[in-house]
């Protein structure tokens, strides 16, 4: 599957913002695989507390809200909160695999903060008011959207992506997985992608 995707640049994949080039209908684009894709920053913010963080114990919610309100992102308490919640909403693998540590250590923090903001639980950077929802109507190729059962992004955010793309498949939820579903449940992700690719191939041959 990996070699197949690598050989076919017309099947791009994405995590977080939907590739803006997709709405331009580039020549040769055959399909899209969207992993944890975002189409509206404000929807993410609105549903984060309502649908995701509301699942935390009441005391934990109050502590996190206080840290967010004071923007105390450098405090030891915020660091601890981020560490614990990452294990629940980002990747649930215990221990974290080496590729996870490599990705985190290799992250360009300046770019990450400029896009995401300093908070891991909302948006405060360039993505805060970013939206591509209306332009997604231009996408005219088969599109697979995947989320983890315990994803840091709400189901409503993912469904907004599905609903905004006329040719999108129904949302695929990977059970037991968090945002990094390819780490948590790799075989289930491969199965979903394989089904998508096989169906696209059969459709093209007709």
PDB file of C-alpha atoms in Angstrom:
ATOM      1  CA  UNK A   1       0.000   0.000   0.000  1.00  0.00           C
ATOM      2  CA  UNK A   2       2.808   2.428   0.905  1.00  0.00           C
ATOM      3  CA  UNK A   3       4.644   1.773  -2.352  1.00  0.00           C
ATOM      4  CA  UNK A   4       1.404   2.088  -4.297  1.00  0.00           C
ATOM      5  CA  UNK A   5       0.620   5.515  -2.849  1.00  0.00           C
ATOM      6  CA  UNK A   6       4.219   6.603  -3.407  1.00  0.00           C
ATOM      7  CA  UNK A   7       3.968   5.629  -7.080  1.00  0.00           C
ATOM      8  CA  UNK A   8       0.736   7.560  -7.561  1.00  0.00           C
ATOM      9  CA  UNK A   9       1.188  11.285  -6.841  1.00  0.00           C
ATOM     10  CA  UNK A  10      -2.388  11.822  -7.988  1.00  0.00           C
ATOM     11  CA  UNK A  11      -3.584  10.379  -4.653  1.00  0.00           C
ATOM     12  CA  UNK A  12      -2.387  12.956  -2.129  1.00  0.00           C
ATOM     13  CA  UNK A  13      -3.031  12.645   1.590  1.00  0.00           C
ATOM     14  CA  UNK A  14      -3.273  15.353   4.213  1.00  0.00           C
ATOM     15  CA  UNK A  15      -3.359  15.883   7.938  1.00  0.00           C
ATOM     16  CA  UNK A  16      -4.965  19.088   9.224  1.00  0.00           C
ATOM     17  CA  UNK A  17      -5.754  21.776   6.595  1.00  0.00           C
ATOM     18  CA  UNK A  18      -7.173  20.523   3.312  1.00  0.00           C
ATOM     19  CA  UNK A  19      -4.596  21.137   0.529  1.00  0.00           C
ATOM     20  CA  UNK A  20      -5.739  24.364  -1.196  1.00  0.00           C
ATOM     21  CA  UNK A  21      -4.520  22.955  -4.516  1.00  0.00           C
ATOM     22  CA  UNK A  22      -7.261  20.304  -4.370  1.00  0.00           C
ATOM     23  CA  UNK A  23     -10.011  22.887  -4.889  1.00  0.00           C
ATOM     24  CA  UNK A  24      -8.270  24.074  -8.076  1.00  0.00           C
ATOM     25  CA  UNK A  25      -8.863  20.685  -9.722  1.00  0.00           C
ATOM     26  CA  UNK A  26      -5.256  20.146 -10.818  1.00  0.00           C
ATOM     27  CA  UNK A  27      -4.769  17.974 -13.873  1.00  0.00           C
ATOM     28  CA  UNK A  28      -4.236  14.323 -13.018  1.00  0.00           C
ATOM     29  CA  UNK A  29      -5.795  14.455  -9.555  1.00  0.00           C
ATOM     30  CA  UNK A  30      -7.618  11.143  -9.093  1.00  0.00           C
ATOM     31  CA  UNK A  31      -8.591  11.203  -5.438  1.00  0.00           C
ATOM     32  CA  UNK A  32      -7.935  12.557  -1.964  1.00  0.00           C
ATOM     33  CA  UNK A  33      -7.154  10.839   1.337  1.00  0.00           C
ATOM     34  CA  UNK A  34      -7.706  13.261   4.217  1.00  0.00           C
ATOM     35  CA  UNK A  35      -6.455  12.306   7.679  1.00  0.00           C
ATOM     36  CA  UNK A  36      -7.716  14.589  10.442  1.00  0.00           C
ATOM     37  CA  UNK A  37      -8.510  17.302   7.918  1.00  0.00           C
ATOM     38  CA  UNK A  38      -9.675  20.780   8.910  1.00  0.00           C
ATOM     39  CA  UNK A  39     -11.886  23.032   6.803  1.00  0.00           C
ATOM     40  CA  UNK A  40     -12.968  25.722   9.295  1.00  0.00           C
ATOM     41  CA  UNK A  41     -10.937  27.105  12.204  1.00  0.00           C
ATOM     42  CA  UNK A  42     -13.884  28.625  14.018  1.00  0.00           C
ATOM     43  CA  UNK A  43     -15.834  25.369  13.912  1.00  0.00           C
ATOM     44  CA  UNK A  44     -12.834  23.633  15.456  1.00  0.00           C
ATOM     45  CA  UNK A  45     -12.773  26.147  18.312  1.00  0.00           C
ATOM     46  CA  UNK A  46     -16.532  25.986  18.901  1.00  0.00           C
ATOM     47  CA  UNK A  47     -16.699  22.199  19.025  1.00  0.00           C
ATOM     48  CA  UNK A  48     -13.439  21.534  20.881  1.00  0.00           C
ATOM     49  CA  UNK A  49     -14.855  22.199  24.356  1.00  0.00           C
ATOM     50  CA  UNK A  50     -18.392  21.116  23.523  1.00  0.00           C
ATOM     51  CA  UNK A  51     -17.574  17.740  21.993  1.00  0.00           C
ATOM     52  CA  UNK A  52     -14.018  16.773  22.987  1.00  0.00           C
ATOM     53  CA  UNK A  53     -12.773  18.399  26.175  1.00  0.00           C
ATOM     54  CA  UNK A  54     -16.196  18.051  27.788  1.00  0.00           C
ATOM     55  CA  UNK A  55     -15.423  14.345  28.134  1.00  0.00           C
ATOM     56  CA  UNK A  56     -12.772  15.157  30.759  1.00  0.00           C
ATOM     57  CA  UNK A  57     -13.548  15.125  34.505  1.00  0.00           C
ATOM     58  CA  UNK A  58     -15.086  18.391  35.735  1.00  0.00           C
ATOM     59  CA  UNK A  59     -12.084  19.399  37.854  1.00  0.00           C
ATOM     60  CA  UNK A  60      -9.697  18.819  34.950  1.00  0.00           C
ATOM     61  CA  UNK A  61     -11.891  20.939  32.680  1.00  0.00           C
ATOM     62  CA  UNK A  62     -11.843  23.790  35.215  1.00  0.00           C
ATOM     63  CA  UNK A  63      -8.059  23.650  35.551  1.00  0.00           C
ATOM     64  CA  UNK A  64      -7.552  23.611  31.799  1.00  0.00           C
ATOM     65  CA  UNK A  65     -10.019  26.473  31.282  1.00  0.00           C
ATOM     66  CA  UNK A  66      -8.168  28.551  33.845  1.00  0.00           C
ATOM     67  CA  UNK A  67      -4.843  27.905  32.149  1.00  0.00           C
ATOM     68  CA  UNK A  68      -6.342  28.793  28.773  1.00  0.00           C
ATOM     69  CA  UNK A  69      -7.961  31.990  30.069  1.00  0.00           C
ATOM     70  CA  UNK A  70      -4.674  33.205  31.564  1.00  0.00           C
ATOM     71  CA  UNK A  71      -2.665  31.898  28.575  1.00  0.00           C
ATOM     72  CA  UNK A  72      -0.262  30.317  31.040  1.00  0.00           C
ATOM     73  CA  UNK A  73       1.279  28.085  28.397  1.00  0.00           C
ATOM     74  CA  UNK A  74       4.762  28.007  29.936  1.00  0.00           C
ATOM     75  CA  UNK A  75       3.668  26.804  33.377  1.00  0.00           C
ATOM     76  CA  UNK A  76       4.578  23.321  34.693  1.00  0.00           C
ATOM     77  CA  UNK A  77       0.856  22.613  35.182  1.00  0.00           C
ATOM     78  CA  UNK A  78       0.066  23.330  31.532  1.00  0.00           C
ATOM     79  CA  UNK A  79       2.989  21.152  30.433  1.00  0.00           C
ATOM     80  CA  UNK A  80       1.692  18.307  32.603  1.00  0.00           C
ATOM     81  CA  UNK A  81      -1.851  18.769  31.320  1.00  0.00           C
ATOM     82  CA  UNK A  82      -0.603  18.695  27.738  1.00  0.00           C
ATOM     83  CA  UNK A  83       1.459  15.563  28.400  1.00  0.00           C
ATOM     84  CA  UNK A  84      -1.462  13.651  29.905  1.00  0.00           C
ATOM     85  CA  UNK A  85      -4.062  14.726  27.351  1.00  0.00           C
ATOM     86  CA  UNK A  86      -1.713  13.957  24.466  1.00  0.00           C
ATOM     87  CA  UNK A  87      -1.823  10.335  25.606  1.00  0.00           C
ATOM     88  CA  UNK A  88      -5.588  10.329  25.294  1.00  0.00           C
ATOM     89  CA  UNK A  89      -6.390  12.544  22.291  1.00  0.00           C
ATOM     90  CA  UNK A  90      -3.236  12.540  20.125  1.00  0.00           C
ATOM     91  CA  UNK A  91      -1.766   9.044  20.310  1.00  0.00           C
ATOM     92  CA  UNK A  92      -2.808   6.324  22.746  1.00  0.00           C
ATOM     93  CA  UNK A  93       0.138   4.057  22.115  1.00  0.00           C
ATOM     94  CA  UNK A  94       2.014   3.130  25.305  1.00  0.00           C
ATOM     95  CA  UNK A  95       4.886   3.685  25.130  1.00  0.00           C
ATOM     96  CA  UNK A  96       4.995   6.201  22.290  1.00  0.00           C
ATOM     97  CA  UNK A  97       6.828   4.707  19.293  1.00  0.00           C
ATOM     98  CA  UNK A  98      10.209   6.116  18.274  1.00  0.00           C
ATOM     99  CA  UNK A  99       8.745   7.688  15.119  1.00  0.00           C
ATOM    100  CA  UNK A 100       6.521   9.799  17.381  1.00  0.00           C
ATOM    101  CA  UNK A 101       9.504  11.091  19.351  1.00  0.00           C
ATOM    102  CA  UNK A 102      11.393  11.755  16.112  1.00  0.00           C
ATOM    103  CA  UNK A 103       8.469  13.750  14.687  1.00  0.00           C
ATOM    104  CA  UNK A 104       8.044  15.837  17.842  1.00  0.00           C
ATOM    105  CA  UNK A 105      11.763  16.571  18.182  1.00  0.00           C
ATOM    106  CA  UNK A 106      11.984  17.504  14.502  1.00  0.00           C
ATOM    107  CA  UNK A 107       8.996  19.864  14.578  1.00  0.00           C
ATOM    108  CA  UNK A 108       9.696  23.493  13.636  1.00  0.00           C
ATOM    109  CA  UNK A 109       8.085  25.135  16.665  1.00  0.00           C
ATOM    110  CA  UNK A 110       8.108  28.609  15.147  1.00  0.00           C
ATOM    111  CA  UNK A 111       6.044  27.499  12.152  1.00  0.00           C
ATOM    112  CA  UNK A 112       3.808  25.267  14.293  1.00  0.00           C
ATOM    113  CA  UNK A 113       2.937  28.080  16.707  1.00  0.00           C
ATOM    114  CA  UNK A 114       2.376  30.519  13.830  1.00  0.00           C
ATOM    115  CA  UNK A 115      -0.194  28.149  12.344  1.00  0.00           C
ATOM    116  CA  UNK A 116      -1.732  26.482  15.425  1.00  0.00           C
ATOM    117  CA  UNK A 117      -1.048  28.978  18.198  1.00  0.00           C
ATOM    118  CA  UNK A 118       0.574  28.193  21.544  1.00  0.00           C
ATOM    119  CA  UNK A 119      -2.396  26.246  22.877  1.00  0.00           C
ATOM    120  CA  UNK A 120      -2.813  22.573  22.011  1.00  0.00           C
ATOM    121  CA  UNK A 121      -6.519  22.699  22.872  1.00  0.00           C
ATOM    122  CA  UNK A 122      -7.755  25.462  20.574  1.00  0.00           C
ATOM    123  CA  UNK A 123      -6.546  27.546  17.617  1.00  0.00           C
ATOM    124  CA  UNK A 124      -4.786  30.873  18.007  1.00  0.00           C
ATOM    125  CA  UNK A 125      -2.519  31.148  14.962  1.00  0.00           C
ATOM    126  CA  UNK A 126      -3.215  31.651  11.270  1.00  0.00           C
ATOM    127  CA  UNK A 127      -5.725  28.810  11.292  1.00  0.00           C
ATOM    128  CA  UNK A 128      -8.001  30.548  13.811  1.00  0.00           C
ATOM    129  CA  UNK A 129     -10.083  32.305  11.142  1.00  0.00           C
ATOM    130  CA  UNK A 130      -9.094  30.114   8.199  1.00  0.00           C
ATOM    131  CA  UNK A 131     -11.842  28.420   6.212  1.00  0.00           C
ATOM    132  CA  UNK A 132     -11.960  26.538   2.944  1.00  0.00           C
ATOM    133  CA  UNK A 133     -15.460  25.121   3.404  1.00  0.00           C
ATOM    134  CA  UNK A 134     -17.150  26.929   0.513  1.00  0.00           C
ATOM    135  CA  UNK A 135     -14.286  26.280  -1.905  1.00  0.00           C
ATOM    136  CA  UNK A 136     -14.440  22.552  -1.157  1.00  0.00           C
ATOM    137  CA  UNK A 137     -17.486  22.380  -3.427  1.00  0.00           C
ATOM    138  CA  UNK A 138     -15.013  22.568  -6.339  1.00  0.00           C
ATOM    139  CA  UNK A 139     -13.501  19.184  -5.442  1.00  0.00           C
ATOM    140  CA  UNK A 140     -14.777  16.573  -7.900  1.00  0.00           C
ATOM    141  CA  UNK A 141     -12.719  13.454  -7.140  1.00  0.00           C
ATOM    142  CA  UNK A 142     -13.382  10.581  -4.711  1.00  0.00           C
ATOM    143  CA  UNK A 143     -12.356  11.641  -1.197  1.00  0.00           C
ATOM    144  CA  UNK A 144     -11.739   9.570   1.901  1.00  0.00           C
ATOM    145  CA  UNK A 145     -11.924  11.342   5.275  1.00  0.00           C
ATOM    146  CA  UNK A 146     -10.726   9.501   8.393  1.00  0.00           C
ATOM    147  CA  UNK A 147     -10.880  10.294  12.107  1.00  0.00           C
ATOM    148  CA  UNK A 148      -9.921   8.495  15.301  1.00  0.00           C
ATOM    149  CA  UNK A 149     -12.568   7.504  17.832  1.00  0.00           C
ATOM    150  CA  UNK A 150     -10.754   9.613  20.457  1.00  0.00           C
ATOM    151  CA  UNK A 151      -9.506  12.240  18.007  1.00  0.00           C
ATOM    152  CA  UNK A 152      -8.447  15.664  19.259  1.00  0.00           C
ATOM    153  CA  UNK A 153     -10.607  17.055  16.448  1.00  0.00           C
ATOM    154  CA  UNK A 154     -14.350  16.740  16.918  1.00  0.00           C
ATOM    155  CA  UNK A 155     -16.558  14.521  14.817  1.00  0.00           C
ATOM    156  CA  UNK A 156     -18.436  17.661  13.775  1.00  0.00           C
ATOM    157  CA  UNK A 157     -15.225  19.085  12.292  1.00  0.00           C
ATOM    158  CA  UNK A 158     -14.674  15.955  10.260  1.00  0.00           C
ATOM    159  CA  UNK A 159     -18.291  15.800   9.124  1.00  0.00           C
ATOM    160  CA  UNK A 160     -18.043  19.412   7.973  1.00  0.00           C
ATOM    161  CA  UNK A 161     -15.270  18.309   5.632  1.00  0.00           C
ATOM    162  CA  UNK A 162     -17.348  15.386   4.353  1.00  0.00           C
ATOM    163  CA  UNK A 163     -20.449  17.541   3.889  1.00  0.00           C
ATOM    164  CA  UNK A 164     -18.533  20.261   2.016  1.00  0.00           C
ATOM    165  CA  UNK A 165     -17.051  17.903  -0.609  1.00  0.00           C
ATOM    166  CA  UNK A 166     -19.668  16.617  -3.084  1.00  0.00           C
ATOM    167  CA  UNK A 167     -17.672  13.469  -3.889  1.00  0.00           C
ATOM    168  CA  UNK A 168     -16.629  12.533  -0.338  1.00  0.00           C
ATOM    169  CA  UNK A 169     -17.268   9.088   1.078  1.00  0.00           C
ATOM    170  CA  UNK A 170     -19.083   8.795   4.416  1.00  0.00           C
ATOM    171  CA  UNK A 171     -16.774   9.596   7.340  1.00  0.00           C
ATOM    172  CA  UNK A 172     -14.605   6.651   8.431  1.00  0.00           C
ATOM    173  CA  UNK A 173     -13.957   6.412  12.189  1.00  0.00           C
ATOM    174  CA  UNK A 174     -11.021   4.276  13.302  1.00  0.00           C
ATOM    175  CA  UNK A 175     -11.967   2.598  16.616  1.00  0.00           C
ATOM    176  CA  UNK A 176      -9.677   2.866  19.661  1.00  0.00           C
ATOM    177  CA  UNK A 177      -7.498   5.435  17.863  1.00  0.00           C
ATOM    178  CA  UNK A 178      -6.700   9.042  18.707  1.00  0.00           C
ATOM    179  CA  UNK A 179      -5.630  11.782  16.264  1.00  0.00           C
ATOM    180  CA  UNK A 180      -2.515   9.852  15.151  1.00  0.00           C
ATOM    181  CA  UNK A 181      -4.603   6.920  14.031  1.00  0.00           C
ATOM    182  CA  UNK A 182      -1.840   5.492  11.833  1.00  0.00           C
ATOM    183  CA  UNK A 183       0.196   4.922  14.997  1.00  0.00           C
ATOM    184  CA  UNK A 184      -2.664   3.626  17.136  1.00  0.00           C
ATOM    185  CA  UNK A 185      -4.418   1.319  14.660  1.00  0.00           C
ATOM    186  CA  UNK A 186      -2.257   1.042  11.520  1.00  0.00           C
ATOM    187  CA  UNK A 187      -3.915  -2.082  10.118  1.00  0.00           C
ATOM    188  CA  UNK A 188      -7.410  -0.591  10.327  1.00  0.00           C
ATOM    189  CA  UNK A 189      -6.159   2.529   8.532  1.00  0.00           C
ATOM    190  CA  UNK A 190      -4.540   0.428   5.827  1.00  0.00           C
ATOM    191  CA  UNK A 191      -7.756  -1.559   5.405  1.00  0.00           C
ATOM    192  CA  UNK A 192      -9.812   1.622   4.983  1.00  0.00           C
ATOM    193  CA  UNK A 193      -7.383   3.098   2.457  1.00  0.00           C
ATOM    194  CA  UNK A 194      -7.104  -0.176   0.543  1.00  0.00           C
ATOM    195  CA  UNK A 195     -10.885  -0.366   0.212  1.00  0.00           C
ATOM    196  CA  UNK A 196     -10.963   3.230  -1.016  1.00  0.00           C
ATOM    197  CA  UNK A 197      -8.193   2.675  -3.592  1.00  0.00           C
ATOM    198  CA  UNK A 198      -9.709  -0.567  -4.866  1.00  0.00           C
ATOM    199  CA  UNK A 199     -13.114   1.063  -5.288  1.00  0.00           C
ATOM    200  CA  UNK A 200     -11.577   4.025  -7.128  1.00  0.00           C
ATOM    201  CA  UNK A 201      -9.740   1.631  -9.462  1.00  0.00           C
ATOM    202  CA  UNK A 202     -12.879  -0.375 -10.210  1.00  0.00           C
ATOM    203  CA  UNK A 203     -14.857   2.797 -10.902  1.00  0.00           C
ATOM    204  CA  UNK A 204     -12.247   4.100 -13.341  1.00  0.00           C
ATOM    205  CA  UNK A 205     -12.257   0.851 -15.322  1.00  0.00           C
ATOM    206  CA  UNK A 206     -15.984   0.982 -15.981  1.00  0.00           C
TER     207      UNK A 206
END
